[in-house]
C-alpha positions as a printed Julia matrix, in Angstrom:
120×3 Matrix{Float64}:
  18.23   16.3    -0.6
  19.24   16.53    3.01
  20.67   19.81    4.34
  24.23   18.48    3.99
  23.72   17.79    0.26
  23.35   14.01    0.57
  20.57   12.33   -1.41
  17.44   11.6     0.61
  16.01    9.23   -2.02
  17.9     7.2    -4.59
  16.66    4.74   -7.21
  18.37    1.92   -9.03
  17.15   -0.44  -11.72
  17.68   -4.07  -10.72
  16.73   -6.72  -13.26
  13.12   -6.12  -14.27
  12.35   -3.96  -11.25
  13.42   -0.85   -9.41
  14.91   -0.3    -5.99
  13.96    2.88   -4.14
  15.97    3.7    -1.01
  14.69    6.43    1.3
  16.88    7.78    4.07
  13.96    8.75    6.28
  10.69    7.51    7.77
   8.57    9.15    5.06
   5.33    7.47    6.05
   5.36    8.86    9.62
   3.45   12.03    8.67
   0.85   10.01    6.78
   0.49    7.42    9.54
   0.13    9.95   12.34
  -2.01   12.59   10.59
  -3.51   10.99    7.47
  -2.01   13.82    5.38
  -3.48   13.33    1.87
  -0.53   14.84   -0.04
   1.97   12.58    1.71
  -0.27    9.57    1.05
  -0.55   10.46   -2.63
   3.24   10.86   -2.88
   3.87    7.47   -1.29
   1.22    5.82   -3.48
   2.89    7.37   -6.53
   6.13    5.6    -5.6
   4.3     2.29   -5.79
   3.42    2.92   -9.43
   7.11    2.97  -10.29
   7.68   -0.35   -8.55
   5.05   -2.39  -10.33
   1.72   -1.57   -8.71
   0.29    0.35  -11.66
  -2.82   -1.86  -11.41
  -3.87   -0.23   -8.11
  -5.3     3.29   -8.22
  -6.44    3.74   -4.61
  -6.78    1.84   -1.32
  -9.1     2.77    1.57
  -9.25    1.21    5.04
 -12.3     1.36    7.32
 -11.81    0.11   10.87
 -14.45   -0.69   13.49
 -12.69    1.78   15.79
  -9.36    3.58   15.79
  -6.38    1.71   14.37
  -3.07    2.51   12.73
  -2.85    2.41    8.93
   0.15    0.1     9.34
  -1.92   -2.61   11.05
  -3.01   -4.24    7.79
  -0.55   -5.82    5.37
  -1.48   -6.08    1.68
   0.33   -7.84   -1.14
  -0.57   -7.98   -4.82
   0.71  -11.12   -6.52
   0.64  -11.51  -10.3
   1.32  -14.75  -12.16
   0.29  -16.09  -15.56
  -2.1   -13.18  -16.12
  -3.93  -13.72  -12.8
  -3.87  -11.43   -9.77
  -4.21  -12.34   -6.1
  -4.57   -9.95   -3.18
  -3.18  -11.25    0.11
  -4.54   -9.29    3.1
  -3.62   -9.76    6.77
  -5.29   -7.91    9.64
  -2.93   -7.57   12.62
  -5.43   -5.66   14.78
  -8.12   -6.54   17.3
 -10.73   -4.71   15.16
 -12.65   -5.61   12.03
 -11.41   -3.85    8.91
 -12.85   -3.36    5.44
 -10.32   -2.76    2.67
 -11.5    -1.25   -0.62
  -9.04   -1.51   -3.51
  -9.64    0.32   -6.8
  -7.89   -1.3    -9.76
  -7.28    0.42  -13.08
  -9.72   -0.63  -15.81
 -12.2    -1.99  -13.21
 -15.23    0.15  -12.35
 -16.03   -1.25   -8.88
 -13.54   -1.63   -6.04
 -12.56   -4.99   -4.62
 -13.88   -5.04   -1.05
 -12.27   -7.34    1.52
 -13.71   -7.66    5.05
 -11.35   -9.08    7.66
 -12.14  -10.07   11.23
  -9.55   -9.36   13.93
  -6.26  -11.2    13.27
  -7.64  -12.77   10.08
  -5.89  -13.22    6.76
  -7.39  -13.84    3.35
  -6.35  -14.47   -0.24
  -8.71  -13.09   -2.92
  -8.46  -13.57   -6.67
  -9.01  -10.34   -8.6
């Protein structure tokens, strides 16, 4: 809740999914400081929107880069999963993705400005 009593976050079921509307830039603290509690909260919101398959994601850059410089998508169709990863930085990045019920993480290495599709 905001100070004036208005809702800061609202949810709505839409078809088979959920819509979450946030009246703030919640990820700013995580992006600027790497605050673990904020990151865990934001990751928990993803579970409610269909990303229950992903337990954790880690990024390792060859230098300093913003966490928002890599775009990830998980696509699911006919029982198969694809990860689409795009690196929008001028640095190499390694992305490690831990999936539920899989012991080893999926590791994706991207060169600067490279994109890749990987079947899980």
